[in-house]
Every structure is written in C-alpha cells, then in structure tokens.
Amino acid sequence: MKLAIVHDWFSDFAGSEKCIESFTNLYPEADIFSLVDFMNEKDRQIVLKGKKAKTSFIQNLPFSQKLFRNYLSLFPRAIEEIDLRGYDVILSSSHAFAKGILCNTEQLHICYCHTPIRYAWDLYHQYLDEAGLKKGLKAWYVKRTLHNIRLWDSTTANRVNHFIANSGHIAKRINKIYGKKADVIYPPVDTDKFELCAEKEDYYLIAARFVPYKKVNLVIEAFTRMPDKKLIVVSGVADIKKAGIKITENIELLDFLPFEELKKYMQKAKAFLFAAEEDFGITIVEAQACGTPVIAYKVGGASETVIDGKTGVHFDEQTPDSIVKAVNKFEESVSAFDPDSISRHAARFSRAIFEEKIYYYILDKYEKFRE
C-alpha cells in the first residue's frame, strides 16, 4: 500500500511530533504533508528521518516562519489544496486541521486525533479571556474566524474512515463534537530512557511551562501553605517572578533543564506534581517510568495513566486546598507506593507498544477496506 502521512504543522518537537516519529519508523517510505515545515535540522533527523514535508501555500506567505498561526483563517482552504491522489492510505496526525484533508472513496483515511481543535471548541471562552478578546474589532474577527472553523471542522469529520484517540478522555470529546466513535491507542512515551530509581529524596517536583492551563501557580501556592515540605519548580523562572507569585523558603525555582538533569530530578523526587487538565500528559508517564509516584488532577489523561492509591494520588479540584489535601494523603501512605510496580505500570505506554498497535491497527483496517 502507498501511504501518506499528514500533520498539522512542523515547528516544534512536542507530543504530536513524537507520534510522527513513530509513524516514520513504521513507514519510512511514506510521503509527508503539512501546512508548513519549519522544523530545525536536528529534530528533522529524528521526526522526519531527514525528509522535508510537502507543504501548502502557507509556507510561502510573508513572515510565515514565525507568524504562520496568524493565517489561521486560511488553514482550511490550505489543507484542502494538498493533493493526495495516488495514495491508498492517508494517516493524519491531527490536533487542528490535518483531518480535513480531501480524499476519495477508494482511499482509506485513518486519523490519529490528539484532540479536536481546543481553542475552537471546549477551550473557546478560556482562549478569548486569556487573549483579551472579549470586545472590540479584533475580538469580532477572531470570534467570526473560530465560528467558521467550527462549522468546517464539524463537516470534515466525515472525511475520516476511522478515528484513533490518544486517550479515553479525547475519545469522549471526539464523540461529543464529531459524533464519531474512536478507538484508543495511547501515544508513545520513551519509557526506556527513564531508568527506575528506588532511592527517593525528600522533595516534590513539578516541571511544566508557566502558562495558565498548566496551573503551576496553584502548586506553588499550595506549598507556601506547607513550609515543612520542599518543592522544586522547573519552569520559566522569569515568568514566575514577573507574575509576582509568592515564593517561600521551601520552594526552589529552576529554569528549564537539559534532559539528563531533569531526569535525575524526576528519579529522585518523592512525588511528581501535575495540576493541568491534559489530553494525555507524557511527563506523568515519564515520572512513573522512574518509579516516582504522581500527584495529579484527576480530569483528563491523568485519570487513565495514574492509578489512584497505587501509582499516585488524584485530587478533585484545581485549587491549592485540593493539592494540599492530596499531598497530605500521599504522605500518610508513602510507604505503600512501590517504585518497581510504578515503573512497570509506565511500561504499558512505551513507544514499542504504541508502534505495534498502530501497525496492526492500520493493517487490519486496510485489509477490511479492500474486501
């Protein structure tokens, strides 16, 4: 079968690109398509095996390398102008527009959906609030654009033969927004790069970008109320200070660290804190691969990757009070968390397992499609 891989855009190396890395491992001869491709050469060798994606007209618009997202209103048209005639299977990796690629009835389209477009659907009002786009001419334009994108996004769901969701949480979103059933295959985590460490030190760890939905500020505030417990925060130190967040003596701020250094902090931490509502949450699994328990907000991917009472502790609300209660609950039963069991649980989400499941899923669907 001749297979094409379609991705929204290549600019950073994040969770969705880790999936593309596995797709190109499985299908090294596949052609790759995207709205734009501005990936650096180091990441290109890993993710795309040195290839360049075949891109849309957005690639050549003014200032697109840094500001391509400003052309959001053109993305539906741009993805539809990509010509995929001649391919038997289209494998799209979509958190926004890739699933809207045009294909015909003789082509099988399988979409690995990281999420329906968050800023157009369930995070729409939060996005407008955080961007200061509730009133004014610019706000009117953005609201109109996102309204049109919602209409387009709804209709293009029928262009997909099979949806794969990266978690049960996202499968529910797909069903709610598109009215489609999705099979769940958890995304790849390089668990083999995070060695088990049974000897823990007396500190808690959070490692996340300092952006509103990550709720780093809530974790910091919770630990200002627990002066006897040490917290290490790996995030944007300048952003935290600019926000004027109170930092007590038991809290240590660190800027983003190289992989090996961050891994050591993960391995030695008493527990890893995670307060965001994520579609999946790769760092949660990485921490568990180190044998480190996770104290996490129970909504989203964490509800599926952290077993409450066995590999970590869930908390119910994104509030400092709820985090404090969860930390105290963890402290009461800390000896019950076995690093070896936690690490073995994390291995369920390995890249090898992901690639095996994806390979046989596509093979099965293609054989049935041809019958």
Tab-separated table of C-alpha atoms in Angstrom:
chain	number	residue	atom	x	y	z
A	1	MET	CA	0.000	0.000	0.000
A	2	LYS	CA	1.119	3.531	-0.729
A	3	LEU	CA	0.778	5.627	2.413
A	4	ALA	CA	0.803	9.391	3.044
A	5	ILE	CA	1.339	10.970	6.461
A	6	VAL	CA	-0.387	14.324	7.075
A	7	HIS	CA	0.406	16.538	10.072
A	8	ASP	CA	-0.918	19.982	11.007
A	9	TRP	CA	2.447	21.768	11.013
A	10	PHE	CA	6.091	21.157	11.838
A	11	SER	CA	7.621	23.871	14.004
A	12	ASP	CA	8.417	22.334	17.401
A	13	PHE	CA	9.179	18.861	18.712
A	14	ALA	CA	6.315	18.169	21.123
A	15	GLY	CA	3.941	15.311	21.900
A	16	SER	CA	2.263	15.100	18.494
A	17	GLU	CA	5.651	15.046	16.761
A	18	LYS	CA	6.616	12.043	18.900
A	19	CYS	CA	3.765	10.235	17.157
A	20	ILE	CA	5.078	11.294	13.755
A	21	GLU	CA	8.474	9.919	14.801
A	22	SER	CA	6.840	6.528	15.290
A	23	PHE	CA	4.887	6.787	12.031
A	24	THR	CA	8.113	7.398	10.091
A	25	ASN	CA	9.739	4.497	11.976
A	26	LEU	CA	6.935	2.239	10.751
A	27	TYR	CA	6.612	3.716	7.251
A	28	PRO	CA	10.000	5.151	6.216
A	29	GLU	CA	8.947	5.307	2.555
A	30	ALA	CA	5.803	7.344	3.245
A	31	ASP	CA	5.454	10.838	1.837
A	32	ILE	CA	4.817	13.541	4.436
A	33	PHE	CA	2.494	16.518	4.064
A	34	SER	CA	1.855	19.540	6.260
A	35	LEU	CA	0.597	23.125	6.213
A	36	VAL	CA	4.141	24.345	6.941
A	37	ASP	CA	7.507	22.797	7.746
A	38	PHE	CA	9.921	24.930	9.760
A	39	MET	CA	11.435	22.143	11.855
A	40	ASN	CA	15.111	22.518	12.758
A	41	GLU	CA	17.560	20.061	11.246
A	42	LYS	CA	18.349	18.210	14.477
A	43	ASP	CA	14.680	17.408	15.114
A	44	ARG	CA	14.092	16.727	11.414
A	45	GLN	CA	16.506	13.795	11.510
A	46	ILE	CA	14.581	12.230	14.413
A	47	VAL	CA	10.994	13.019	13.464
A	48	LEU	CA	11.084	13.034	9.663
A	49	LYS	CA	14.209	10.938	9.100
A	50	GLY	CA	15.760	13.891	7.311
A	51	LYS	CA	12.868	14.433	4.916
A	52	LYS	CA	11.070	17.698	4.266
A	53	ALA	CA	7.304	17.732	4.299
A	54	LYS	CA	5.396	18.736	1.189
A	55	THR	CA	3.700	21.918	2.307
A	56	SER	CA	0.770	24.212	1.482
A	57	PHE	CA	0.838	27.771	0.165
A	58	ILE	CA	1.019	28.994	3.800
A	59	GLN	CA	4.719	28.066	3.748
A	60	ASN	CA	5.496	30.910	1.338
A	61	LEU	CA	3.350	33.687	2.778
A	62	PRO	CA	5.111	36.732	4.316
A	63	PHE	CA	6.616	36.159	7.787
A	64	SER	CA	5.172	32.639	7.875
A	65	GLN	CA	8.188	31.104	9.608
A	66	LYS	CA	7.463	32.994	12.827
A	67	LEU	CA	3.840	34.035	12.349
A	68	PHE	CA	2.186	31.228	10.380
A	69	ARG	CA	-0.539	30.885	13.040
A	70	ASN	CA	-1.709	34.387	12.085
A	71	TYR	CA	-3.018	32.838	8.858
A	72	LEU	CA	-5.443	30.637	10.820
A	73	SER	CA	-8.456	31.634	8.713
A	74	LEU	CA	-6.694	30.262	5.611
A	75	PHE	CA	-5.818	26.874	7.104
A	76	PRO	CA	-8.997	25.019	5.998
A	77	ARG	CA	-8.507	26.072	2.391
A	78	ALA	CA	-4.768	25.349	2.568
A	79	ILE	CA	-5.181	21.787	3.854
A	80	GLU	CA	-7.805	21.056	1.197
A	81	GLU	CA	-5.475	22.152	-1.605
A	82	ILE	CA	-2.949	19.452	-0.748
A	83	ASP	CA	-3.275	16.798	-3.480
A	84	LEU	CA	-3.189	13.217	-2.224
A	85	ARG	CA	-4.350	11.424	-5.333
A	86	GLY	CA	-2.447	8.179	-5.838
A	87	TYR	CA	-2.245	7.138	-2.172
A	88	ASP	CA	-4.014	4.075	-0.803
A	89	VAL	CA	-3.919	5.112	2.857
A	90	ILE	CA	-3.867	8.557	4.456
A	91	LEU	CA	-2.655	8.595	8.062
A	92	SER	CA	-3.347	12.004	9.557
A	93	SER	CA	-1.974	13.270	12.852
A	94	SER	CA	-4.391	15.989	13.844
A	95	HIS	CA	-4.901	18.407	16.707
A	96	ALA	CA	-6.349	21.011	14.366
A	97	PHE	CA	-6.658	20.779	10.562
A	98	ALA	CA	-4.909	17.661	9.210
A	99	LYS	CA	-8.041	15.530	9.500
A	100	GLY	CA	-9.740	17.807	6.926
A	101	ILE	CA	-7.541	16.600	4.064
A	102	LEU	CA	-9.514	15.710	0.920
A	103	CYS	CA	-9.571	12.077	-0.185
A	104	ASN	CA	-11.790	9.896	-2.358
A	105	THR	CA	-13.867	6.780	-1.716
A	106	GLU	CA	-11.022	4.483	-2.821
A	107	GLN	CA	-8.697	5.865	-0.150
A	108	LEU	CA	-8.638	4.802	3.498
A	109	HIS	CA	-8.265	7.743	5.900
A	110	ILE	CA	-7.212	6.947	9.470
A	111	CYS	CA	-6.902	9.924	11.799
A	112	TYR	CA	-4.810	9.796	14.963
A	113	CYS	CA	-6.594	12.609	16.794
A	114	HIS	CA	-4.691	14.311	19.612
A	115	THR	CA	-7.774	16.460	20.268
A	116	PRO	CA	-10.488	18.305	18.386
A	117	ILE	CA	-9.402	21.952	17.984
A	118	ARG	CA	-9.306	23.051	21.611
A	119	TYR	CA	-9.416	26.827	21.104
A	120	ALA	CA	-12.424	26.491	18.783
A	121	TRP	CA	-14.420	24.105	20.955
A	122	ASP	CA	-14.195	23.364	24.688
A	123	LEU	CA	-11.497	25.963	25.477
A	124	TYR	CA	-13.073	28.667	23.294
A	125	HIS	CA	-14.152	31.020	26.103
A	126	GLN	CA	-10.953	30.420	28.096
A	127	TYR	CA	-8.899	31.260	24.995
A	128	LEU	CA	-10.790	34.527	24.446
A	129	ASP	CA	-10.392	35.511	28.104
A	130	GLU	CA	-6.655	34.808	28.221
A	131	ALA	CA	-6.049	36.598	24.906
A	132	GLY	CA	-8.146	39.602	25.947
A	133	LEU	CA	-10.500	39.109	23.012
A	134	LYS	CA	-13.941	39.632	24.533
A	135	LYS	CA	-14.674	43.016	22.933
A	136	GLY	CA	-13.528	45.131	20.004
A	137	LEU	CA	-12.909	44.750	16.278
A	138	LYS	CA	-10.115	42.196	16.652
A	139	ALA	CA	-12.282	40.142	19.004
A	140	TRP	CA	-15.137	40.214	16.462
A	141	TYR	CA	-12.776	38.982	13.724
A	142	VAL	CA	-11.353	36.169	15.880
A	143	LYS	CA	-14.824	35.036	17.018
A	144	ARG	CA	-16.054	35.002	13.417
A	145	THR	CA	-12.989	33.044	12.284
A	146	LEU	CA	-13.403	30.440	15.034
A	147	HIS	CA	-17.123	30.145	14.293
A	148	ASN	CA	-16.326	29.360	10.644
A	149	ILE	CA	-13.640	26.896	11.714
A	150	ARG	CA	-16.146	25.076	13.944
A	151	LEU	CA	-18.523	24.695	11.001
A	152	TRP	CA	-15.714	23.425	8.765
A	153	ASP	CA	-14.340	21.132	11.482
A	154	SER	CA	-17.747	19.526	12.026
A	155	THR	CA	-18.335	18.755	8.355
A	156	THR	CA	-14.829	17.356	7.768
A	157	ALA	CA	-15.315	14.636	10.406
A	158	ASN	CA	-16.998	12.576	7.671
A	159	ARG	CA	-13.777	12.584	5.653
A	160	VAL	CA	-12.257	10.179	8.192
A	161	ASN	CA	-12.902	6.432	7.987
A	162	HIS	CA	-11.501	5.629	11.435
A	163	PHE	CA	-10.567	7.844	14.382
A	164	ILE	CA	-7.895	6.842	16.873
A	165	ALA	CA	-7.896	8.875	20.094
A	166	ASN	CA	-4.813	9.322	22.267
A	167	SER	CA	-6.878	8.684	25.420
A	168	GLY	CA	-10.378	7.798	26.552
A	169	HIS	CA	-10.740	11.464	27.513
A	170	ILE	CA	-10.204	12.508	23.878
A	171	ALA	CA	-12.419	9.677	22.598
A	172	LYS	CA	-15.262	11.274	24.566
A	173	ARG	CA	-14.501	14.677	23.000
A	174	ILE	CA	-14.481	13.155	19.514
A	175	ASN	CA	-17.859	11.550	20.165
A	176	LYS	CA	-19.284	14.767	21.601
A	177	ILE	CA	-18.036	17.102	18.856
A	178	TYR	CA	-17.967	14.877	15.772
A	179	GLY	CA	-20.484	12.184	16.723
A	180	LYS	CA	-17.880	9.529	15.871
A	181	LYS	CA	-16.604	6.515	17.778
A	182	ALA	CA	-12.845	6.496	18.327
A	183	ASP	CA	-10.551	3.619	19.222
A	184	VAL	CA	-7.970	4.432	21.904
A	185	ILE	CA	-4.247	3.884	21.374
A	186	TYR	CA	-2.143	5.754	23.915
A	187	PRO	CA	0.686	7.871	22.422
A	188	PRO	CA	4.335	6.776	22.558
A	189	VAL	CA	6.429	7.520	25.617
A	190	ASP	CA	10.150	6.756	25.574
A	191	THR	CA	9.910	4.952	28.893
A	192	ASP	CA	13.183	3.098	28.246
A	193	LYS	CA	15.045	6.413	28.596
A	194	PHE	CA	13.802	6.857	32.184
A	195	GLU	CA	15.510	4.325	34.410
A	196	LEU	CA	13.956	3.143	37.663
A	197	CYS	CA	15.314	4.750	40.834
A	198	ALA	CA	14.069	3.283	44.113
A	199	GLU	CA	16.001	5.667	46.380
A	200	LYS	CA	13.963	8.858	46.738
A	201	GLU	CA	14.924	12.172	48.324
A	202	ASP	CA	12.765	14.472	50.409
A	203	TYR	CA	11.393	16.879	47.790
A	204	TYR	CA	8.430	17.207	45.444
A	205	LEU	CA	8.803	18.177	41.790
A	206	ILE	CA	6.779	19.984	39.162
A	207	ALA	CA	8.126	20.509	35.639
A	208	ALA	CA	5.905	22.424	33.224
A	209	ARG	CA	5.717	25.559	31.112
A	210	PHE	CA	4.434	28.584	33.008
A	211	VAL	CA	1.218	29.005	31.039
A	212	PRO	CA	-2.268	29.367	32.572
A	213	TYR	CA	-3.653	25.884	31.909
A	214	LYS	CA	-0.622	24.139	33.459
A	215	LYS	CA	-1.626	25.629	36.865
A	216	VAL	CA	1.963	25.840	38.125
A	217	ASN	CA	0.888	28.818	40.240
A	218	LEU	CA	-1.603	26.634	42.152
A	219	VAL	CA	1.064	24.098	43.055
A	220	ILE	CA	3.394	26.861	44.253
A	221	GLU	CA	0.634	28.412	46.360
A	222	ALA	CA	-0.190	25.018	47.863
A	223	PHE	CA	3.408	24.572	49.018
A	224	THR	CA	3.553	28.043	50.562
A	225	ARG	CA	0.994	26.546	52.966
A	226	MET	CA	3.258	23.533	53.656
A	227	PRO	CA	6.556	25.114	54.749
A	228	ASP	CA	7.852	21.758	56.018
A	229	LYS	CA	7.731	20.251	52.524
A	230	LYS	CA	10.240	21.123	49.798
A	231	LEU	CA	9.087	21.821	46.242
A	232	ILE	CA	11.362	22.125	43.196
A	233	VAL	CA	9.761	24.004	40.299
A	234	VAL	CA	11.275	23.534	36.830
A	235	SER	CA	9.620	26.201	34.705
A	236	GLY	CA	10.097	29.715	33.359
A	237	VAL	CA	11.660	31.473	36.348
A	238	ALA	CA	11.450	34.935	34.782
A	239	ASP	CA	7.745	34.425	34.020
A	240	ILE	CA	7.047	33.291	37.576
A	241	LYS	CA	8.802	36.318	39.031
A	242	LYS	CA	7.068	38.642	36.568
A	243	ALA	CA	3.707	37.254	37.715
A	244	GLY	CA	4.571	38.308	41.275
A	245	ILE	CA	3.894	34.888	42.763
A	246	LYS	CA	4.873	34.470	46.401
A	247	ILE	CA	7.861	32.150	46.827
A	248	THR	CA	8.672	30.811	50.297
A	249	GLU	CA	11.968	29.306	51.512
A	250	ASN	CA	10.823	25.736	50.930
A	251	ILE	CA	10.345	26.385	47.179
A	252	GLU	CA	13.258	26.272	44.734
A	253	LEU	CA	12.881	27.692	41.220
A	254	LEU	CA	14.877	26.281	38.305
A	255	ASP	CA	14.784	27.225	34.626
A	256	PHE	CA	14.252	24.506	32.051
A	257	LEU	CA	16.934	21.834	32.308
A	258	PRO	CA	18.726	19.547	29.838
A	259	PHE	CA	17.128	16.127	29.534
A	260	GLU	CA	19.633	14.195	31.672
A	261	GLU	CA	19.497	16.726	34.505
A	262	LEU	CA	15.695	16.870	34.554
A	263	LYS	CA	15.593	13.072	34.530
A	264	LYS	CA	17.734	12.945	37.688
A	265	TYR	CA	15.310	15.258	39.471
A	266	MET	CA	12.427	13.036	38.318
A	267	GLN	CA	14.177	9.888	39.510
A	268	LYS	CA	14.942	11.232	42.980
A	269	ALA	CA	11.668	13.089	43.647
A	270	LYS	CA	9.417	11.905	46.437
A	271	ALA	CA	6.489	12.581	44.085
A	272	PHE	CA	5.779	14.449	40.862
A	273	LEU	CA	3.044	17.123	40.828
A	274	PHE	CA	0.715	17.621	37.858
A	275	ALA	CA	-2.165	20.105	38.059
A	276	ALA	CA	-3.169	20.542	34.405
A	277	GLU	CA	-6.078	19.050	32.517
A	278	GLU	CA	-4.188	17.360	29.694
A	279	ASP	CA	-5.335	15.229	26.791
A	280	PHE	CA	-2.747	12.616	27.819
A	281	GLY	CA	0.256	14.042	29.715
A	282	ILE	CA	3.574	12.497	28.679
A	283	THR	CA	5.565	13.829	31.661
A	284	ILE	CA	3.211	11.958	34.016
A	285	VAL	CA	4.246	8.666	32.424
A	286	GLU	CA	7.929	9.646	32.283
A	287	ALA	CA	7.906	10.298	36.043
A	288	GLN	CA	6.251	6.937	36.703
A	289	ALA	CA	8.831	5.227	34.473
A	290	CYS	CA	11.393	6.480	37.010
A	291	GLY	CA	9.393	4.770	39.756
A	292	THR	CA	8.166	8.148	41.029
A	293	PRO	CA	4.551	8.458	42.233
A	294	VAL	CA	2.430	11.212	40.659
A	295	ILE	CA	0.022	13.536	42.469
A	296	ALA	CA	-2.288	14.666	39.678
A	297	TYR	CA	-5.550	16.401	38.858
A	298	LYS	CA	-7.932	13.548	38.130
A	299	VAL	CA	-9.532	15.020	34.986
A	300	GLY	CA	-8.106	14.212	31.550
A	301	GLY	CA	-5.322	11.802	30.686
A	302	ALA	CA	-4.084	11.570	34.275
A	303	SER	CA	-7.247	9.703	35.229
A	304	GLU	CA	-6.122	6.930	32.867
A	305	THR	CA	-2.352	6.896	33.394
A	306	VAL	CA	-2.179	7.363	37.185
A	307	ILE	CA	-3.808	4.659	39.330
A	308	ASP	CA	-5.074	6.352	42.468
A	309	GLY	CA	-3.549	4.727	45.544
A	310	LYS	CA	-1.134	2.540	43.545
A	311	THR	CA	0.986	4.719	41.235
A	312	GLY	CA	-0.045	8.064	42.680
A	313	VAL	CA	-2.817	10.162	44.167
A	314	HIS	CA	-5.620	12.047	42.405
A	315	PHE	CA	-7.027	15.375	43.553
A	316	ASP	CA	-10.504	16.583	42.677
A	317	GLU	CA	-10.183	20.320	42.050
A	318	GLN	CA	-7.644	22.695	40.560
A	319	THR	CA	-7.218	24.591	43.812
A	320	PRO	CA	-4.382	24.942	46.351
A	321	ASP	CA	-6.610	23.381	49.041
A	322	SER	CA	-7.208	20.278	46.953
A	323	ILE	CA	-3.473	19.936	46.231
A	324	VAL	CA	-2.602	20.292	49.928
A	325	LYS	CA	-5.091	17.542	50.821
A	326	ALA	CA	-3.632	15.254	48.132
A	327	VAL	CA	-0.048	15.796	49.331
A	328	ASN	CA	-1.070	15.059	52.926
A	329	LYS	CA	-2.943	11.949	51.785
A	330	PHE	CA	0.178	10.824	49.917
A	331	GLU	CA	2.365	11.423	52.982
A	332	GLU	CA	0.086	9.256	55.117
A	333	SER	CA	0.687	6.224	52.885
A	334	VAL	CA	4.010	6.996	51.174
A	335	SER	CA	5.462	3.577	52.016
A	336	ALA	CA	2.649	1.887	50.062
A	337	PHE	CA	3.954	3.192	46.733
A	338	ASP	CA	6.359	0.670	45.246
A	339	PRO	CA	8.794	2.216	42.699
A	340	ASP	CA	9.205	-1.051	40.802
A	341	SER	CA	5.434	-1.521	40.367
A	342	ILE	CA	5.049	2.116	39.307
A	343	SER	CA	7.798	1.740	36.695
A	344	ARG	CA	6.255	-1.470	35.312
A	345	HIS	CA	2.903	0.285	35.027
A	346	ALA	CA	4.518	3.063	32.955
A	347	ALA	CA	5.971	0.498	30.538
A	348	ARG	CA	2.412	-0.064	29.213
A	349	PHE	CA	2.775	3.263	27.412
A	350	SER	CA	6.111	2.574	25.701
A	351	ARG	CA	6.931	3.526	22.126
A	352	ALA	CA	7.371	-0.133	21.168
A	353	ILE	CA	3.826	-0.967	22.282
A	354	PHE	CA	2.441	2.099	20.501
A	355	GLU	CA	4.134	1.179	17.227
A	356	GLU	CA	2.978	-2.425	17.392
A	357	LYS	CA	-0.630	-1.373	18.000
A	358	ILE	CA	-0.604	1.280	15.260
A	359	TYR	CA	0.955	-1.100	12.722
A	360	TYR	CA	-1.590	-3.879	13.243
A	361	TYR	CA	-4.497	-1.426	13.501
A	362	ILE	CA	-3.713	0.077	10.090
A	363	LEU	CA	-3.068	-3.354	8.568
A	364	ASP	CA	-6.381	-4.688	9.867
A	365	LYS	CA	-8.396	-1.665	8.715
A	366	TYR	CA	-6.734	-1.683	5.280
A	367	GLU	CA	-7.405	-5.384	4.702
A	368	LYS	CA	-11.066	-4.950	5.629
A	369	PHE	CA	-11.295	-1.803	3.496
A	370	ARG	CA	-10.134	-3.742	0.428
A	371	GLU	CA	-12.589	-6.608	0.882
